[in-house]
PDB file of C-alpha atoms in Angstrom:
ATOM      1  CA  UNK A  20      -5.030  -2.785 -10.371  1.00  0.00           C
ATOM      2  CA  UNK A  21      -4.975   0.147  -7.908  1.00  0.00           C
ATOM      3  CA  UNK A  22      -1.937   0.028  -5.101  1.00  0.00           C
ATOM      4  CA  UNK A  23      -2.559   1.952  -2.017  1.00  0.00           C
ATOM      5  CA  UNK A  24       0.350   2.248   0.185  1.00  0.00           C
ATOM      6  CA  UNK A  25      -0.269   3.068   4.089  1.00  0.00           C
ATOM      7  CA  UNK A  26       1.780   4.743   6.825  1.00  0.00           C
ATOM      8  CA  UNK A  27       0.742   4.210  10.561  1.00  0.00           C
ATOM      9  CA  UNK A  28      -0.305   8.018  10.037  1.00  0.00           C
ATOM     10  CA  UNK A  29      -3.137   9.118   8.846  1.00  0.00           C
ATOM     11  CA  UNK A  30      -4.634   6.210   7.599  1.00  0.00           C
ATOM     12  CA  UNK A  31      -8.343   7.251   8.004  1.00  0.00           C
ATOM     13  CA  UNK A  32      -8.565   9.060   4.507  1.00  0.00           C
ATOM     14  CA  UNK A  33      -6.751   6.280   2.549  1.00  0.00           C
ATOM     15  CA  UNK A  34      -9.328   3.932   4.291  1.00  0.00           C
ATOM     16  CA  UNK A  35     -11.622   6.897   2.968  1.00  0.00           C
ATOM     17  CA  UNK A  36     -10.291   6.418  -0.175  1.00  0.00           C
ATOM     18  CA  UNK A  37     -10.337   2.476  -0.666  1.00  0.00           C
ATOM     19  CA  UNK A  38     -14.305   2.702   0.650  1.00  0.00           C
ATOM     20  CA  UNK A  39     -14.926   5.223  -1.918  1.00  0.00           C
ATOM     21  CA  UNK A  40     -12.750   2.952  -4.874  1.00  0.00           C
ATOM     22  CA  UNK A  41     -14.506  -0.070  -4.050  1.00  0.00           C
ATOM     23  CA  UNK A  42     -18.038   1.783  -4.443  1.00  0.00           C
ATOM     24  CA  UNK A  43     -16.886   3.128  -7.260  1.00  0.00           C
ATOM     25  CA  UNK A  44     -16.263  -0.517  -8.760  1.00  0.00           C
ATOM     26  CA  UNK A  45     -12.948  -1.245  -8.009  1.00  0.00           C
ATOM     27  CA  UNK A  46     -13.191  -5.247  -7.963  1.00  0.00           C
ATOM     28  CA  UNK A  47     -11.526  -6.515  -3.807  1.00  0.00           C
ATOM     29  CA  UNK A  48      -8.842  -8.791  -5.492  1.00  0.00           C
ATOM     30  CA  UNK A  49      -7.698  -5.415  -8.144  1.00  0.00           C
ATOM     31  CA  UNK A  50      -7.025  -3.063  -5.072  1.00  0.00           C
ATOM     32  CA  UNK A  51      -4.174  -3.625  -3.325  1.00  0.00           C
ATOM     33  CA  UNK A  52      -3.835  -2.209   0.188  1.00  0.00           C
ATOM     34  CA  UNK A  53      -0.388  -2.054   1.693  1.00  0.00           C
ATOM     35  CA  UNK A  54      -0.212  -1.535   5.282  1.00  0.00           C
ATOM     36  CA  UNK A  55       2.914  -0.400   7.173  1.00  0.00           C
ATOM     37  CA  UNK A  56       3.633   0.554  10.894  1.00  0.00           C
ATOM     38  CA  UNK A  57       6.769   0.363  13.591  1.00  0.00           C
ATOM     39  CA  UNK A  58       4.670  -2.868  15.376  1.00  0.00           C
ATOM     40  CA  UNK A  59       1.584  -4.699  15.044  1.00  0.00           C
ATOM     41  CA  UNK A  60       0.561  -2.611  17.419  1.00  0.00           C
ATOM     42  CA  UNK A  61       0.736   0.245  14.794  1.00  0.00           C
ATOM     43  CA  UNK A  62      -1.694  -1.312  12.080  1.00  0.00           C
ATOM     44  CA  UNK A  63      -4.841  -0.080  12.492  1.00  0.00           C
ATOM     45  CA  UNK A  64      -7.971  -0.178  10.353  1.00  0.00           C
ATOM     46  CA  UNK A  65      -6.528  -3.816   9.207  1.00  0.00           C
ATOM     47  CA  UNK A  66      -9.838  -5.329   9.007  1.00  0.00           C
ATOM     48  CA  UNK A  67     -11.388  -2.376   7.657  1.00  0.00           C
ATOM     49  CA  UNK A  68      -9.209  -1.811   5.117  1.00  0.00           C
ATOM     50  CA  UNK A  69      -9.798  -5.875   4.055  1.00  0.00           C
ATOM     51  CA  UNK A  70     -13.103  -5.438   2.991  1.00  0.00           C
ATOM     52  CA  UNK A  71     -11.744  -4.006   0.072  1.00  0.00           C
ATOM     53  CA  UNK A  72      -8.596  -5.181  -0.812  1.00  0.00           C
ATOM     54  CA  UNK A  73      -6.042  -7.850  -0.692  1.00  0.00           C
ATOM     55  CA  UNK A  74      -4.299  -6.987   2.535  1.00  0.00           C
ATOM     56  CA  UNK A  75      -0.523  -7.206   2.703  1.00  0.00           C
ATOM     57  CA  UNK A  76       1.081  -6.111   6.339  1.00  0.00           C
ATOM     58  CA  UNK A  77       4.726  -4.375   6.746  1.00  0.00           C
ATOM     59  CA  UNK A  78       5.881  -3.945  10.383  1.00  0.00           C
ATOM     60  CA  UNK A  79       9.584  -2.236  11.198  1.00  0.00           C
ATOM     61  CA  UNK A  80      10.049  -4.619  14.063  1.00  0.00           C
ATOM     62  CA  UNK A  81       8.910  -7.817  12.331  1.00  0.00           C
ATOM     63  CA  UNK A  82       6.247  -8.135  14.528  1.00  0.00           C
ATOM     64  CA  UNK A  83       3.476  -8.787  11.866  1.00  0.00           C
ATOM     65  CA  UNK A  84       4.097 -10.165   8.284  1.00  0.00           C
ATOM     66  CA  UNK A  85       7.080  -8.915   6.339  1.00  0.00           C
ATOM     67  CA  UNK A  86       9.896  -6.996   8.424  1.00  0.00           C
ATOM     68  CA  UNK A  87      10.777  -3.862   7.129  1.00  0.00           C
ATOM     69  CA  UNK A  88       8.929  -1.193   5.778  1.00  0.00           C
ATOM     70  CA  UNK A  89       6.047  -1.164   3.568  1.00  0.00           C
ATOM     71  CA  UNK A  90       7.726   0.641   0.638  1.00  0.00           C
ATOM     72  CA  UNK A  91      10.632  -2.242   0.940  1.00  0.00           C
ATOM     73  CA  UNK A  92       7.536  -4.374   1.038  1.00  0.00           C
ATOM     74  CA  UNK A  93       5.767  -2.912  -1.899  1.00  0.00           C
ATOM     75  CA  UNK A  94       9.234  -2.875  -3.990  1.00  0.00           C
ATOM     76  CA  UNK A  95       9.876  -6.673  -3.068  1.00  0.00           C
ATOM     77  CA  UNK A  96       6.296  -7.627  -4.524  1.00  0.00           C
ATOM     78  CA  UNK A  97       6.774  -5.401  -7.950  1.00  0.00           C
ATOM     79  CA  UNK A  98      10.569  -7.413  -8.437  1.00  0.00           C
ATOM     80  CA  UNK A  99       8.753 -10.149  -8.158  1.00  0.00           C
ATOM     81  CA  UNK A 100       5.684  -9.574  -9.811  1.00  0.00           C
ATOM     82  CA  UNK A 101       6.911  -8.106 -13.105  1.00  0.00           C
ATOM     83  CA  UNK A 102       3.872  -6.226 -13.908  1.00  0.00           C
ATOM     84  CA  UNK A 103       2.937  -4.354 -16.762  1.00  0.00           C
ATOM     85  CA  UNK A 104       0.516  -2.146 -18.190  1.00  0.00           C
ATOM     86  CA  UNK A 105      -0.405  -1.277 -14.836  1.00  0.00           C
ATOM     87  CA  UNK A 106      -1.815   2.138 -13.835  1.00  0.00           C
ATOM     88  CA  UNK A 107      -0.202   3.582 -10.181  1.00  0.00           C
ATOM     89  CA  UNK A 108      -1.763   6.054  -8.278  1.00  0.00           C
ATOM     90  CA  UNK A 109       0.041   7.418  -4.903  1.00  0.00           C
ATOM     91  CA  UNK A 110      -1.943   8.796  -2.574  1.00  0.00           C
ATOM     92  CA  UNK A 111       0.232  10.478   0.608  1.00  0.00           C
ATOM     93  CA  UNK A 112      -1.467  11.311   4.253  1.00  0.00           C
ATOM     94  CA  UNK A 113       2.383  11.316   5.501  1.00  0.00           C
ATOM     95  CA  UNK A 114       5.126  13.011   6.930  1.00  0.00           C
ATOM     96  CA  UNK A 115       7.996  14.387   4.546  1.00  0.00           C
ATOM     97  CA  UNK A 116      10.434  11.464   4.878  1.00  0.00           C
ATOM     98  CA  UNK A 117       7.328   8.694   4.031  1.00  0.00           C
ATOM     99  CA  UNK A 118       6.623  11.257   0.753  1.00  0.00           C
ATOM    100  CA  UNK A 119      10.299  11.086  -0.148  1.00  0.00           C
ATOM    101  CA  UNK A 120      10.416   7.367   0.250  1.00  0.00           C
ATOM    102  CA  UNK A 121       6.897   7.214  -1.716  1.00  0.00           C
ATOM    103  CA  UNK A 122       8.023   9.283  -4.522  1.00  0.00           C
ATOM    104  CA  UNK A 123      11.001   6.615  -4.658  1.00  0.00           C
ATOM    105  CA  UNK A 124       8.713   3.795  -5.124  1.00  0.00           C
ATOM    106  CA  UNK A 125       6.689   5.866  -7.953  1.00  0.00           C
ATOM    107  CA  UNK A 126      10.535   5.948  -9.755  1.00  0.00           C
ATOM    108  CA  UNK A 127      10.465   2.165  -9.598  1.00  0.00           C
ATOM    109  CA  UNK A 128       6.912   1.849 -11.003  1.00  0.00           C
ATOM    110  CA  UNK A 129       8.069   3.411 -13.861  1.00  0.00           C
ATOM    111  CA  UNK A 130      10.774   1.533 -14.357  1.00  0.00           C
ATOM    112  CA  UNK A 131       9.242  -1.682 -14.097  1.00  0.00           C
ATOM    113  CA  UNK A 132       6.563   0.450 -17.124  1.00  0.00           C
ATOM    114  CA  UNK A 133       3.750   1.009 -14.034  1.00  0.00           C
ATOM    115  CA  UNK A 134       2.432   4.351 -15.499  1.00  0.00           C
TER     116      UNK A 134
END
């Protein structure tokens, strides 16, 4: 499984990145594509991005999906899922504070044995 999580910044190159994955053989229901913005008003590419992945939405304002951000949404669905044997890759497009909080959620992938 490949996890791709996505800011409401910059979110052209991971789109970039989950065309190039999916030509590259990356089966739709093994990529995960998390997608995170202040509104629904900030998730863009959404129906781009779901012609490669399973789609799962994160707005800070509840407006769309899960309420909260899309690292708290990503963490929530790892408790839950228990995975293991998993390979994580982060890819960042973000501002320092999103990298902070993304290097946070690569501590819990390891700790749940995500290598």
């Amino acid at each position: 499984h490949v996890f791709l999580l996505v800011g409401d910044t910059n979110m052209e190159a991971l789109l970039l990145l989950a065309e190039r994955l999916s030509h590259a053989g990356v089966e739709k229901d093994r990529l995960l594509l998390y997608l995170g913005g202040k509104s629904k008003d900030h998730i863009f590419f959404r129906y781009d991005f779901v012609r490669y992945g399973t789609l799962r939405v994160a707005t800070e304002d509840g407006s769309e999906w899960f309420h909260g951000s899309v690292i708290d949404l990503w963490k929530q669905d790892m408790s839950k899922l228990k995975l293991r044997n998993y390979i994580f890759h982060c890819f960042n497009c973000g501002p320092e504070m999103k990298t902070k909080k993304l290097y946070e959620a690569q501590t819990i992938a390891e700790a749940n044995d995500i290598q």
